[in-house]
Amino acid sequence: MNDTELDRLLDTWEPPAPPPSFREDLRARFPRAERPRFARSLGWVLMIALASLTLAIGTGQSGGSLRDSRIVRILSQLYETCLEGLEAWQATSIVAQIRQSQPRVYVDGQLAGPLRYGHGSRMDVQVPGDGTYSITSFPIPSHRADGGLTGWVEAGHIRGNLIEFQAGGKQVRIECNKPIVGSDRPVFAMRRPST
Amino acid sequence: MGKGPAHLISDARRGKEEAFLQLLDEHHLPLFRFAWRLTGSIADAEDIVQECFLALLKPNCGFDPARTTLRTYLLGAVRNQSLKRLQRREQGTATEPADHRTPETEALRGEMPGAVASAIAGLPQTQREVLLLAHYEQLSLAEIAEITQLEVTAVKSRLQRARATLRATLGAYSPHTERTI
């Protein structure tokens, strides 16, 4: 057998193409920069805090009473907004941690598709046979002001490097390769309507 | 003119996904082929290549564009990862039955690619790596030496030995050989 014949023989051993999901799976694991979004959120929080402080000082200097119901209501609303901003910032920074810790999704113990990242602190999990669930650590009430349902429920928790929650009748576990929270946090989930 | 790999890696580390995808699109096919031929598993090859690309984003990644090309660096990373997996697999499957396939039995089943795969799998590890990189990836001896951390002369002799072994093992498939099977 000469060199050309051997080369031809070797060329018969062709590799398969990478799986179609290869690029998308790797893309889902790419840690995107989240800093500008954090900075913006934090900026808003600080601005609101500063506005509250200015208003309080101004009210005190003008001789007005802090017990004035209107002022109290405004301050209370600003305080609530401030807290909400901090929660949003924390939830988004948790997503940034998750992105950088190679999360693997298991549904009832079986490896499932990769985690997908939505806007802000929202992430999507594909639950085989049940559809897509959106999850977040940002506390979203289950009822709207008008009494209607938002679709979100507290479904589990984040503990150390694990996110665990119930999706329908199935147990979803997301394992990260490093801790993503210092202390336990609840996880809120919503089943997304199929399109 | 497009950005060089060092720029693209730097952009990807700053969170620019398009830079990361450009690197991926340029290099993933030869890496996947090499990983698959070393491990024989699509899932392993996929995993190995993904890990190698993600490792590029880490600040302690050892790629130095002044010393080597990105392709050579990544092929070296794939080789190291594949070796680790193969070693783990060997430790875990000591009782696995031996592969009794021969060129003759493969030919009987009409599996020439399988026979080639078996013959290559039967080569000693470094000969196998050198052959895969030289024949299938068309790398120069110097590039292979860099990846396998051997001298160029050692690469050359291993390649010659690998080809000689394959000629003998696959001799039954030569068009000049009269088949008796």
Coordinates of C-alpha atoms in Angstrom, one line a residue:
Chain A
M1 CA 0.0 0.0 0.0
N2 CA 1.5 3.3 -1.0
D3 CA 1.1 6.7 0.7
T4 CA -1.8 7.9 -1.6
E5 CA -3.7 4.6 -1.0
L6 CA -3.3 4.9 2.7
D7 CA -4.4 8.6 2.7
R8 CA -7.5 7.6 0.7
L9 CA -8.3 4.9 3.2
L10 CA -7.9 7.3 6.1
D11 CA -10.2 9.8 4.5
T12 CA -13.1 7.3 4.6
W13 CA -13.3 8.0 8.4
E14 CA -15.3 11.1 8.4
P15 CA -16.4 12.9 11.6
P16 CA -20.1 13.7 12.3
A17 CA -21.2 17.3 12.3
P18 CA -21.5 19.0 15.7
P19 CA -25.0 18.7 17.1
P20 CA -27.3 21.6 15.9
S21 CA -27.7 22.8 19.5
F22 CA -23.9 23.1 19.9
R23 CA -23.6 26.8 19.1
E24 CA -26.8 27.8 21.0
D25 CA -25.8 25.8 24.1
L26 CA -22.4 27.5 24.2
R27 CA -24.0 30.8 23.6
A28 CA -26.3 30.3 26.6
R29 CA -23.2 29.7 28.7
F30 CA -21.5 32.9 27.6
P31 CA -21.2 35.2 30.6
R32 CA -22.5 38.6 29.3
A33 CA -21.5 41.9 30.8
E34 CA -24.2 43.0 33.3
R35 CA -22.4 45.9 34.9
P36 CA -24.0 48.8 33.1
R37 CA -27.4 47.6 34.1
F38 CA -26.4 47.2 37.7
A39 CA -24.8 50.7 37.7
R40 CA -28.1 52.1 36.3
S41 CA -30.2 50.4 38.9
L42 CA -27.9 51.4 41.7
G43 CA -27.9 55.0 40.3
W44 CA -31.7 55.1 40.5
V45 CA -31.7 53.8 44.0
L46 CA -29.2 56.3 45.2
M47 CA -31.0 59.2 43.5
I48 CA -34.3 58.2 45.1
A49 CA -32.6 57.9 48.5
L50 CA -31.1 61.4 48.0
A51 CA -34.4 62.8 47.0
S52 CA -36.1 61.4 50.1
L53 CA -33.4 62.8 52.4
T54 CA -33.6 66.2 50.7
L55 CA -37.4 66.2 51.1
A56 CA -37.2 65.2 54.8
I57 CA -34.6 68.0 55.5
G58 CA -36.6 70.5 53.6
T59 CA -39.8 69.7 55.5
G60 CA -38.0 69.9 58.8
Q61 CA -36.4 73.3 58.0
S62 CA -39.7 74.8 56.8
G63 CA -41.3 74.0 60.2
G64 CA -43.7 71.5 58.7
S65 CA -44.6 68.4 60.6
L66 CA -43.4 65.0 59.5
R67 CA -46.6 63.6 60.7
D68 CA -48.3 65.5 57.8
S69 CA -50.0 62.6 56.1
R70 CA -49.1 63.7 52.5
I71 CA -45.4 64.0 53.3
V72 CA -45.4 60.7 55.1
R73 CA -47.1 59.0 52.1
I74 CA -44.6 60.5 49.7
L75 CA -41.7 59.4 51.8
S76 CA -43.2 56.0 52.3
Q77 CA -43.6 55.6 48.6
L78 CA -40.0 56.7 47.9
Y79 CA -38.8 54.3 50.6
E80 CA -40.8 51.4 48.9
T81 CA -39.4 52.4 45.5
C82 CA -35.9 52.5 47.0
L83 CA -36.3 49.0 48.5
E84 CA -37.7 47.7 45.2
G85 CA -34.7 49.1 43.4
L86 CA -32.3 47.4 45.7
E87 CA -34.2 44.1 45.3
A88 CA -34.0 44.4 41.5
W89 CA -30.3 45.1 41.7
Q90 CA -29.7 42.1 43.9
A91 CA -31.8 39.9 41.7
T92 CA -29.9 41.0 38.6
S93 CA -26.6 40.5 40.3
I94 CA -27.6 36.9 41.2
V95 CA -28.3 36.3 37.5
A96 CA -24.8 37.6 36.7
Q97 CA -23.4 35.1 39.2
I98 CA -25.4 32.3 37.7
R99 CA -24.2 33.1 34.2
Q100 CA -20.6 32.8 35.3
S101 CA -21.0 29.5 37.1
Q102 CA -21.9 27.1 34.3
P103 CA -25.4 26.3 35.4
R104 CA -26.8 22.8 34.6
V105 CA -30.6 22.3 34.6
Y106 CA -32.1 19.0 35.9
V107 CA -35.8 18.2 35.7
D108 CA -36.8 15.3 38.0
G109 CA -33.1 14.4 38.1
Q110 CA -32.6 14.3 34.3
L111 CA -30.3 16.7 32.6
A112 CA -32.5 19.2 30.6
G113 CA -31.8 22.0 28.2
P114 CA -29.7 25.0 29.1
L115 CA -30.9 28.0 31.1
R116 CA -32.0 30.9 28.9
Y117 CA -31.6 34.5 30.0
G118 CA -34.3 37.1 29.6
H119 CA -34.5 40.7 30.6
G120 CA -33.2 41.8 33.9
S121 CA -33.4 39.1 36.5
R122 CA -35.6 36.7 34.5
M123 CA -34.4 33.3 33.4
D124 CA -36.3 30.7 31.4
V125 CA -36.2 26.9 31.9
Q126 CA -37.6 24.4 29.5
V127 CA -39.5 21.7 31.3
P128 CA -39.9 18.7 29.0
G129 CA -43.6 17.9 28.5
D130 CA -44.7 20.9 30.4
G131 CA -43.5 24.0 28.6
T132 CA -41.3 27.0 29.6
Y133 CA -41.1 28.4 33.0
S134 CA -39.8 31.9 33.8
I135 CA -38.0 32.3 37.2
T136 CA -36.6 35.2 39.1
S137 CA -35.4 35.9 42.6
F138 CA -37.1 39.3 42.5
P139 CA -40.1 39.1 44.7
I140 CA -43.2 39.4 42.5
P141 CA -46.6 39.3 44.2
S142 CA -49.0 36.6 43.1
H143 CA -51.9 39.1 43.0
R144 CA -52.3 42.4 41.3
A145 CA -53.7 45.5 43.0
D146 CA -57.1 44.7 41.4
G147 CA -57.1 41.2 42.9
G148 CA -56.2 39.4 39.7
L149 CA -53.5 36.8 39.5
T150 CA -50.0 37.8 38.1
G151 CA -49.2 34.2 37.3
W152 CA -46.1 34.3 39.5
V153 CA -45.8 32.1 42.6
E154 CA -43.1 31.5 45.1
A155 CA -42.0 28.1 43.9
G156 CA -38.7 27.3 45.6
H157 CA -35.4 28.8 46.8
I158 CA -31.8 29.5 46.0
R159 CA -29.4 28.0 48.5
G160 CA -25.6 28.2 48.0
N161 CA -25.0 26.9 44.5
L162 CA -28.4 25.4 44.0
I163 CA -31.7 26.7 42.7
E164 CA -34.6 24.4 43.4
F165 CA -38.3 24.9 42.5
Q166 CA -41.5 23.1 41.6
A167 CA -42.7 23.4 38.0
G168 CA -46.1 21.8 37.6
G169 CA -45.6 18.4 39.2
K170 CA -41.9 18.4 38.4
Q171 CA -38.8 19.2 40.6
V172 CA -36.4 21.5 38.8
R173 CA -32.8 21.8 40.1
I174 CA -30.2 24.1 38.7
E175 CA -26.7 23.4 39.8
C176 CA -24.0 26.0 39.6
N177 CA -20.3 25.3 40.0
K178 CA -19.9 27.9 42.7
P179 CA -22.1 29.6 45.4
I180 CA -24.4 32.3 44.0
V181 CA -26.0 33.6 47.1
G182 CA -24.7 34.2 50.7
S183 CA -28.1 33.5 52.3
D184 CA -31.2 31.7 51.1
R185 CA -33.6 33.6 48.8
P186 CA -37.0 32.6 47.5
V187 CA -37.5 31.9 43.8
F188 CA -40.6 32.9 42.0
A189 CA -41.8 31.1 38.9
M190 CA -44.4 31.5 36.2
R191 CA -45.4 29.1 33.5
R192 CA -45.3 30.9 30.2
P193 CA -48.2 30.5 27.9
S194 CA -47.3 28.4 24.9
T195 CA -47.2 30.5 21.7
Chain B
M1 CA -9.7 44.1 8.1
G2 CA -11.1 41.8 10.9
K3 CA -9.9 41.8 14.4
G4 CA -7.1 39.4 15.5
P5 CA -7.8 36.6 18.0
A6 CA -6.3 38.5 20.9
H7 CA -8.6 41.5 20.2
L8 CA -11.6 39.1 19.9
I9 CA -10.7 37.4 23.2
S10 CA -10.3 40.7 24.9
D11 CA -13.7 41.9 23.6
A12 CA -15.4 38.5 24.6
R13 CA -14.0 38.9 28.1
R14 CA -15.6 42.3 28.3
G15 CA -19.0 40.6 27.5
K16 CA -19.2 41.1 23.7
E17 CA -21.0 38.1 22.6
E18 CA -20.4 38.7 18.9
A19 CA -16.7 38.5 19.4
F20 CA -17.1 35.2 21.2
L21 CA -19.3 33.8 18.4
Q22 CA -16.8 34.9 15.8
L23 CA -14.0 33.0 17.6
L24 CA -16.4 30.0 17.9
D25 CA -17.4 30.0 14.2
E26 CA -13.8 30.3 13.1
H27 CA -12.4 27.5 15.2
H28 CA -15.0 25.1 16.4
L29 CA -15.1 22.6 13.5
P30 CA -11.4 21.4 13.6
L31 CA -11.6 21.3 17.4
F32 CA -14.8 19.2 17.4
R33 CA -13.3 16.8 14.7
F34 CA -10.1 16.3 16.7
A35 CA -12.0 15.8 20.0
W36 CA -14.4 13.4 18.4
R37 CA -11.6 11.4 16.8
L38 CA -9.7 11.2 20.1
T39 CA -12.7 10.3 22.3
G40 CA -15.0 8.6 19.9
S41 CA -18.0 10.4 21.5
I42 CA -20.1 13.2 20.2
A43 CA -21.2 14.2 23.7
D44 CA -17.6 14.2 25.0
A45 CA -16.4 16.2 22.0
E46 CA -19.1 18.8 22.4
D47 CA -18.4 19.2 26.1
I48 CA -14.6 19.4 25.6
V49 CA -14.8 22.0 22.9
Q50 CA -17.3 24.1 24.9
E51 CA -15.0 24.0 28.0
C52 CA -12.0 25.0 25.9
F53 CA -13.8 28.0 24.5
L54 CA -15.2 29.1 27.9
A55 CA -11.6 28.7 29.3
L56 CA -10.5 31.4 26.9
L57 CA -12.6 33.9 28.8
K58 CA -10.9 33.3 32.1
P59 CA -8.2 35.9 33.0
N60 CA -5.7 33.2 33.8
C61 CA -6.0 31.6 30.3
G62 CA -2.5 30.8 29.0
F63 CA -3.0 31.8 25.4
D64 CA -0.2 34.1 24.3
P65 CA -0.5 35.3 20.7
A66 CA 3.2 36.1 20.6
R67 CA 4.0 32.5 21.1
T68 CA 1.4 30.5 19.2
T69 CA -1.7 30.7 17.0
L70 CA -5.1 30.4 18.6
R71 CA -5.8 27.3 16.6
T72 CA -2.7 25.5 17.8
Y73 CA -3.4 26.6 21.4
L74 CA -7.0 25.4 21.3
L75 CA -6.0 22.1 19.7
G76 CA -3.6 21.6 22.6
A77 CA -6.3 22.4 25.1
V78 CA -8.6 19.9 23.4
R79 CA -5.9 17.3 23.5
N80 CA -5.3 17.8 27.2
Q81 CA -9.0 17.7 28.0
S82 CA -9.5 14.6 25.9
L83 CA -6.6 12.8 27.5
K84 CA -8.1 13.5 31.0
R85 CA -11.4 12.1 29.9
L86 CA -9.9 9.0 28.4
Q87 CA -7.9 8.3 31.5
R88 CA -11.0 8.7 33.7
R89 CA -12.9 6.4 31.3
E90 CA -10.1 3.8 31.4
Q91 CA -10.1 3.8 35.2
G92 CA -13.8 3.4 35.3
T93 CA -14.1 0.6 32.6
A94 CA -11.3 -1.8 33.4
T95 CA -13.6 -4.7 32.9
E96 CA -14.9 -3.6 29.5
P97 CA -14.6 -6.4 27.0
A98 CA -11.8 -6.1 24.5
D99 CA -12.5 -4.9 21.0
H100 CA -12.0 -7.9 18.8
R101 CA -12.7 -6.1 15.5
T102 CA -10.2 -6.7 12.7
P103 CA -10.0 -5.2 9.2
E104 CA -11.4 -8.5 7.9
T105 CA -14.4 -8.5 10.2
E106 CA -15.0 -4.8 9.5
A107 CA -14.8 -5.4 5.8
L108 CA -17.2 -8.3 6.0
R109 CA -19.7 -5.9 7.6
G110 CA -18.9 -3.2 5.0
E111 CA -17.4 -0.9 7.6
M112 CA -14.3 0.5 6.1
P113 CA -14.5 3.8 8.2
G114 CA -15.0 1.6 11.3
A115 CA -11.9 -0.4 10.4
V116 CA -9.9 2.8 9.9
A117 CA -11.2 4.1 13.3
S118 CA -10.3 0.8 15.0
A119 CA -6.8 0.8 13.4
I120 CA -6.2 4.3 14.6
A121 CA -7.6 3.6 18.0
G122 CA -5.1 0.7 18.3
L123 CA -2.1 3.0 17.9
P124 CA -0.2 4.2 20.9
Q125 CA -1.5 7.5 22.3
T126 CA 1.1 9.9 21.0
Q127 CA 1.2 8.2 17.5
R128 CA -2.5 8.5 17.3
E129 CA -2.5 12.2 18.2
V130 CA 0.3 12.9 15.8
L131 CA -1.5 11.1 13.0
L132 CA -4.8 12.8 13.6
L133 CA -3.2 16.3 13.6
A134 CA -1.0 15.6 10.6
H135 CA -3.5 13.8 8.4
Y136 CA -6.9 15.2 9.3
E137 CA -6.0 18.7 10.5
Q138 CA -3.1 19.2 8.1
L139 CA -0.8 20.7 10.7
S140 CA 2.9 21.1 10.2
L141 CA 5.4 19.0 12.2
A142 CA 6.3 22.2 14.2
E143 CA 2.7 22.9 15.1
I144 CA 2.2 19.3 16.2
A145 CA 5.4 19.4 18.2
E146 CA 4.0 22.4 20.1
I147 CA 0.6 20.7 20.8
T148 CA 2.0 17.4 21.9
Q149 CA 5.0 18.9 23.6
L150 CA 7.4 16.7 21.7
E151 CA 10.5 17.5 19.6
V152 CA 9.9 17.9 15.9
T153 CA 12.1 14.9 15.2
A154 CA 10.1 12.8 17.6
V155 CA 6.9 13.9 15.9
K156 CA 8.3 12.9 12.6
S157 CA 9.3 9.5 13.7
R158 CA 6.0 8.8 15.5
L159 CA 4.1 9.8 12.3
Q160 CA 6.2 7.4 10.3
R161 CA 5.6 4.6 12.8
A162 CA 1.9 5.3 12.9
R163 CA 1.6 5.2 9.1
A164 CA 3.7 2.0 8.9
T165 CA 1.5 0.4 11.5
L166 CA -1.7 1.5 9.7
R167 CA -0.3 0.2 6.4
A168 CA 0.1 -3.2 8.0
T169 CA -3.2 -3.2 9.8
L170 CA -5.2 -1.9 6.9
G171 CA -3.2 -3.8 4.3
A172 CA -6.3 -6.0 3.5
Y173 CA -8.0 -2.9 2.0
S174 CA -5.2 -2.1 -0.4
P175 CA -6.5 -2.3 -4.0
H176 CA -3.4 -4.4 -4.8
T177 CA -4.3 -7.0 -2.1
E178 CA -6.2 -10.0 -3.1
R179 CA -9.1 -10.4 -0.7
T180 CA -9.6 -13.8 0.8
I181 CA -12.3 -12.9 3.1

